[in-house]
Amino acid sequence: MNWQAFETYAPAKWVLAGEHAVLRGATAVAIPHSGLGLKLKFNPNGAKNSSFEVTPKSAESLIVDLLKAVDDSLPLPGFPRGLLQLEGNIPSGAGFGSSAALCVALTRWLSGPLGIAARDESDFATRLEHRFHGRSSGMDVAVCALGEPIAFSMEKGAQSLGIRRF
């Protein structure tokens, strides 16, 4: 499998109301954070010795672990060879959805090689995010993936609020 050059961006998220209550059936309101986000860029010819490299180097073990977990459930068509670059300013562990943005970006990158249909990307990214949180509601992934304000409940999922400027 020849992995293709790829680039994507996922914003951070802000939850305006209902962040913890959503797991108990309530509806939450969340918006993408316009000033914080994560860019993932893959260059199949960017690594030395035809290997797989990640920058920043501090993220490499996490990315390799996530790719191995993906491969266990949905075999990769050959492990990627090239340079995967992560650039972002989402503070980790600060409630801005850094893990959700990473899972959305990885899912977008992997969707072509794995044949993940667009309608299934959110579920796939949420399953990846379970590795960070045990059981994710899917709200963080939804707002990072859609990039627009949403109302979210476990029962109905993400519903656009129809707000384009915020």
Short mmCIF file of the C-alpha atoms (twelve columns), coordinates in Angstrom:
data_MODEL
# 
_entry.id   MODEL 
# 
loop_
_atom_site.group_PDB 
_atom_site.id 
_atom_site.type_symbol 
_atom_site.label_atom_id 
_atom_site.label_alt_id 
_atom_site.label_comp_id 
_atom_site.label_asym_id 
_atom_site.label_seq_id 
_atom_site.Cartn_x 
_atom_site.Cartn_y 
_atom_site.Cartn_z 
_atom_site.pdbx_PDB_model_num 
ATOM 1   C CA . MET A 1   0.000   0.000  0.000  1 
ATOM 2   C CA . ASN A 2   1.327   3.406  -0.930 1 
ATOM 3   C CA . TRP A 3   0.264   5.920  1.662  1 
ATOM 4   C CA . GLN A 4   -0.683  9.280  0.168  1 
ATOM 5   C CA . ALA A 5   0.242   12.776 1.280  1 
ATOM 6   C CA . PHE A 6   -2.487  14.106 3.547  1 
ATOM 7   C CA . GLU A 7   -3.311  17.165 5.638  1 
ATOM 8   C CA . THR A 8   -6.234  18.026 7.908  1 
ATOM 9   C CA . TYR A 9   -7.181  20.370 10.728 1 
ATOM 10  C CA . ALA A 10  -9.450  19.800 13.721 1 
ATOM 11  C CA . PRO A 11  -10.442 22.606 16.092 1 
ATOM 12  C CA . ALA A 12  -10.524 22.397 19.865 1 
ATOM 13  C CA . LYS A 13  -13.910 22.554 21.595 1 
ATOM 14  C CA . TRP A 14  -15.652 24.578 24.223 1 
ATOM 15  C CA . VAL A 15  -18.630 23.170 26.060 1 
ATOM 16  C CA . LEU A 16  -20.942 25.996 27.024 1 
ATOM 17  C CA . ALA A 17  -23.291 23.876 29.149 1 
ATOM 18  C CA . GLY A 18  -23.845 20.256 30.086 1 
ATOM 19  C CA . GLU A 19  -20.348 18.772 29.736 1 
ATOM 20  C CA . HIS A 20  -20.711 16.156 32.482 1 
ATOM 21  C CA . ALA A 21  -24.504 15.911 32.436 1 
ATOM 22  C CA . VAL A 22  -24.472 14.655 28.840 1 
ATOM 23  C CA . LEU A 23  -23.331 11.232 30.096 1 
ATOM 24  C CA . ARG A 24  -26.502 11.088 32.213 1 
ATOM 25  C CA . GLY A 25  -28.832 11.845 29.311 1 
ATOM 26  C CA . ALA A 26  -28.882 15.655 29.327 1 
ATOM 27  C CA . THR A 27  -28.273 17.829 26.284 1 
ATOM 28  C CA . ALA A 28  -25.054 19.829 26.094 1 
ATOM 29  C CA . VAL A 29  -24.124 22.777 23.922 1 
ATOM 30  C CA . ALA A 30  -20.611 22.850 22.448 1 
ATOM 31  C CA . ILE A 31  -18.779 25.022 19.946 1 
ATOM 32  C CA . PRO A 32  -15.446 24.713 18.149 1 
ATOM 33  C CA . HIS A 33  -12.721 26.960 19.557 1 
ATOM 34  C CA . SER A 34  -11.571 29.245 16.749 1 
ATOM 35  C CA . GLY A 35  -8.192  29.961 18.358 1 
ATOM 36  C CA . LEU A 36  -7.105  26.432 19.264 1 
ATOM 37  C CA . GLY A 37  -6.671  23.413 17.023 1 
ATOM 38  C CA . LEU A 38  -4.558  20.569 15.705 1 
ATOM 39  C CA . LYS A 39  -3.084  20.145 12.225 1 
ATOM 40  C CA . LEU A 40  -2.049  16.659 11.092 1 
ATOM 41  C CA . LYS A 41  0.140   16.370 8.037  1 
ATOM 42  C CA . PHE A 42  1.507   13.162 6.500  1 
ATOM 43  C CA . ASN A 43  4.353   13.085 3.967  1 
ATOM 44  C CA . PRO A 44  5.054   9.564  2.685  1 
ATOM 45  C CA . ASN A 45  8.539   10.621 1.564  1 
ATOM 46  C CA . GLY A 46  9.453   12.661 4.641  1 
ATOM 47  C CA . ALA A 47  10.994  9.994  6.875  1 
ATOM 48  C CA . LYS A 48  14.580  8.805  6.867  1 
ATOM 49  C CA . ASN A 49  15.277  5.204  5.802  1 
ATOM 50  C CA . SER A 50  11.662  4.601  4.696  1 
ATOM 51  C CA . SER A 51  10.520  4.354  8.311  1 
ATOM 52  C CA . PHE A 52  7.608   5.866  10.210 1 
ATOM 53  C CA . GLU A 53  8.418   9.021  12.139 1 
ATOM 54  C CA . VAL A 54  6.270   11.377 14.168 1 
ATOM 55  C CA . THR A 55  6.977   14.974 15.089 1 
ATOM 56  C CA . PRO A 56  6.979   16.092 17.747 1 
ATOM 57  C CA . LYS A 57  8.972   13.067 18.883 1 
ATOM 58  C CA . SER A 58  7.145   13.168 22.243 1 
ATOM 59  C CA . ALA A 59  3.929   12.080 20.455 1 
ATOM 60  C CA . GLU A 60  5.454   9.126  18.615 1 
ATOM 61  C CA . SER A 61  4.741   6.395  21.176 1 
ATOM 62  C CA . LEU A 62  1.116   7.558  21.550 1 
ATOM 63  C CA . ILE A 63  0.562   7.584  17.783 1 
ATOM 64  C CA . VAL A 64  2.195   4.172  17.322 1 
ATOM 65  C CA . ASP A 65  0.054   2.748  20.164 1 
ATOM 66  C CA . LEU A 66  -3.109  4.158  18.557 1 
ATOM 67  C CA . LEU A 67  -2.145  2.773  15.139 1 
ATOM 68  C CA . LYS A 68  -1.478  -0.651 16.654 1 
ATOM 69  C CA . ALA A 69  -4.895  -0.539 18.361 1 
ATOM 70  C CA . VAL A 70  -6.503  0.350  15.030 1 
ATOM 71  C CA . ASP A 71  -4.613  -2.467 13.323 1 
ATOM 72  C CA . ASP A 72  -5.879  -4.951 15.934 1 
ATOM 73  C CA . SER A 73  -9.504  -4.169 15.109 1 
ATOM 74  C CA . LEU A 74  -9.335  -3.151 11.448 1 
ATOM 75  C CA . PRO A 75  -6.056  -4.266 9.837  1 
ATOM 76  C CA . LEU A 76  -4.034  -1.517 8.240  1 
ATOM 77  C CA . PRO A 77  -3.016  -2.127 4.623  1 
ATOM 78  C CA . GLY A 78  0.652   -2.120 5.660  1 
ATOM 79  C CA . PHE A 79  2.048   0.097  8.395  1 
ATOM 80  C CA . PRO A 80  2.514   3.649  7.127  1 
ATOM 81  C CA . ARG A 81  5.965   4.760  6.054  1 
ATOM 82  C CA . GLY A 82  6.699   8.458  6.110  1 
ATOM 83  C CA . LEU A 83  6.603   11.506 8.361  1 
ATOM 84  C CA . LEU A 84  3.487   12.310 10.398 1 
ATOM 85  C CA . GLN A 85  3.593   15.871 11.712 1 
ATOM 86  C CA . LEU A 86  1.329   17.132 14.473 1 
ATOM 87  C CA . GLU A 87  1.143   20.871 15.057 1 
ATOM 88  C CA . GLY A 88  -1.264  22.431 17.466 1 
ATOM 89  C CA . ASN A 89  -1.913  24.645 20.410 1 
ATOM 90  C CA . ILE A 90  -4.626  22.753 22.299 1 
ATOM 91  C CA . PRO A 91  -3.544  22.398 25.929 1 
ATOM 92  C CA . SER A 92  -3.579  18.750 26.957 1 
ATOM 93  C CA . GLY A 93  -5.831  17.888 29.897 1 
ATOM 94  C CA . ALA A 94  -7.427  21.333 30.009 1 
ATOM 95  C CA . GLY A 95  -10.919 20.407 28.802 1 
ATOM 96  C CA . PHE A 96  -10.512 21.682 25.244 1 
ATOM 97  C CA . GLY A 97  -10.781 18.283 23.556 1 
ATOM 98  C CA . SER A 98  -7.141  17.684 22.630 1 
ATOM 99  C CA . SER A 99  -7.694  13.917 22.468 1 
ATOM 100 C CA . ALA A 100 -10.873 14.348 20.411 1 
ATOM 101 C CA . ALA A 101 -9.112  16.613 17.912 1 
ATOM 102 C CA . LEU A 102 -6.303  14.051 17.613 1 
ATOM 103 C CA . CYS A 103 -8.779  11.198 17.103 1 
ATOM 104 C CA . VAL A 104 -10.710 13.163 14.464 1 
ATOM 105 C CA . ALA A 105 -7.501  14.041 12.585 1 
ATOM 106 C CA . LEU A 106 -6.211  10.444 12.731 1 
ATOM 107 C CA . THR A 107 -9.573  9.110  11.566 1 
ATOM 108 C CA . ARG A 108 -9.612  11.459 8.590  1 
ATOM 109 C CA . TRP A 109 -6.090  10.340 7.664  1 
ATOM 110 C CA . LEU A 110 -6.902  6.638  8.043  1 
ATOM 111 C CA . SER A 111 -10.365 6.716  6.431  1 
ATOM 112 C CA . GLY A 112 -9.046  6.346  2.878  1 
ATOM 113 C CA . PRO A 113 -6.597  3.478  3.470  1 
ATOM 114 C CA . LEU A 114 -9.061  1.667  5.755  1 
ATOM 115 C CA . GLY A 115 -12.127 2.314  3.607  1 
ATOM 116 C CA . ILE A 116 -14.037 4.047  6.411  1 
ATOM 117 C CA . ALA A 117 -17.186 5.637  4.979  1 
ATOM 118 C CA . ALA A 118 -17.747 9.298  5.821  1 
ATOM 119 C CA . ARG A 119 -20.914 8.369  7.756  1 
ATOM 120 C CA . ASP A 120 -18.826 6.056  9.995  1 
ATOM 121 C CA . GLU A 121 -15.943 8.421  10.738 1 
ATOM 122 C CA . SER A 122 -17.496 9.872  13.896 1 
ATOM 123 C CA . ASP A 123 -18.060 6.405  15.391 1 
ATOM 124 C CA . PHE A 124 -14.513 5.373  14.520 1 
ATOM 125 C CA . ALA A 125 -13.021 8.540  16.064 1 
ATOM 126 C CA . THR A 126 -15.155 8.058  19.186 1 
ATOM 127 C CA . ARG A 127 -13.880 4.474  19.540 1 
ATOM 128 C CA . LEU A 128 -10.335 5.835  19.318 1 
ATOM 129 C CA . GLU A 129 -11.156 8.412  21.985 1 
ATOM 130 C CA . HIS A 130 -12.397 5.662  24.320 1 
ATOM 131 C CA . ARG A 131 -8.702  4.791  24.681 1 
ATOM 132 C CA . PHE A 132 -8.211  8.152  26.424 1 
ATOM 133 C CA . HIS A 133 -11.377 8.342  28.530 1 
ATOM 134 C CA . GLY A 134 -12.687 4.817  28.997 1 
ATOM 135 C CA . ARG A 135 -16.064 5.717  27.554 1 
ATOM 136 C CA . SER A 136 -16.490 8.919  25.629 1 
ATOM 137 C CA . SER A 137 -19.924 10.395 24.972 1 
ATOM 138 C CA . GLY A 138 -18.903 11.322 21.431 1 
ATOM 139 C CA . MET A 139 -19.697 14.999 21.981 1 
ATOM 140 C CA . ASP A 140 -16.093 16.204 21.844 1 
ATOM 141 C CA . VAL A 141 -15.450 14.225 18.663 1 
ATOM 142 C CA . ALA A 142 -18.663 15.579 17.110 1 
ATOM 143 C CA . VAL A 143 -17.851 19.241 17.644 1 
ATOM 144 C CA . CYS A 144 -14.206 18.780 16.572 1 
ATOM 145 C CA . ALA A 145 -15.287 16.901 13.439 1 
ATOM 146 C CA . LEU A 146 -18.162 19.183 12.438 1 
ATOM 147 C CA . GLY A 147 -16.425 22.440 13.315 1 
ATOM 148 C CA . GLU A 148 -19.702 24.164 14.138 1 
ATOM 149 C CA . PRO A 149 -21.862 24.799 17.217 1 
ATOM 150 C CA . ILE A 150 -23.939 21.785 18.219 1 
ATOM 151 C CA . ALA A 151 -26.448 20.543 20.726 1 
ATOM 152 C CA . PHE A 152 -25.499 17.021 21.763 1 
ATOM 153 C CA . SER A 153 -27.286 14.264 23.620 1 
ATOM 154 C CA . MET A 154 -26.501 10.579 23.907 1 
ATOM 155 C CA . GLU A 155 -29.954 9.802  22.508 1 
ATOM 156 C CA . LYS A 156 -29.920 12.114 19.472 1 
ATOM 157 C CA . GLY A 157 -26.201 12.645 18.887 1 
ATOM 158 C CA . ALA A 158 -24.990 15.926 17.388 1 
ATOM 159 C CA . GLN A 159 -27.500 18.413 16.046 1 
ATOM 160 C CA . SER A 160 -26.308 21.554 14.306 1 
ATOM 161 C CA . LEU A 161 -27.454 24.797 15.871 1 
ATOM 162 C CA . GLY A 162 -27.292 26.462 12.463 1 
ATOM 163 C CA . ILE A 163 -24.904 29.172 13.659 1 
ATOM 164 C CA . ARG A 164 -22.246 29.874 11.052 1 
ATOM 165 C CA . ARG A 165 -20.521 32.871 12.675 1 
ATOM 166 C CA . PHE A 166 -19.543 32.764 16.281 1 
# 
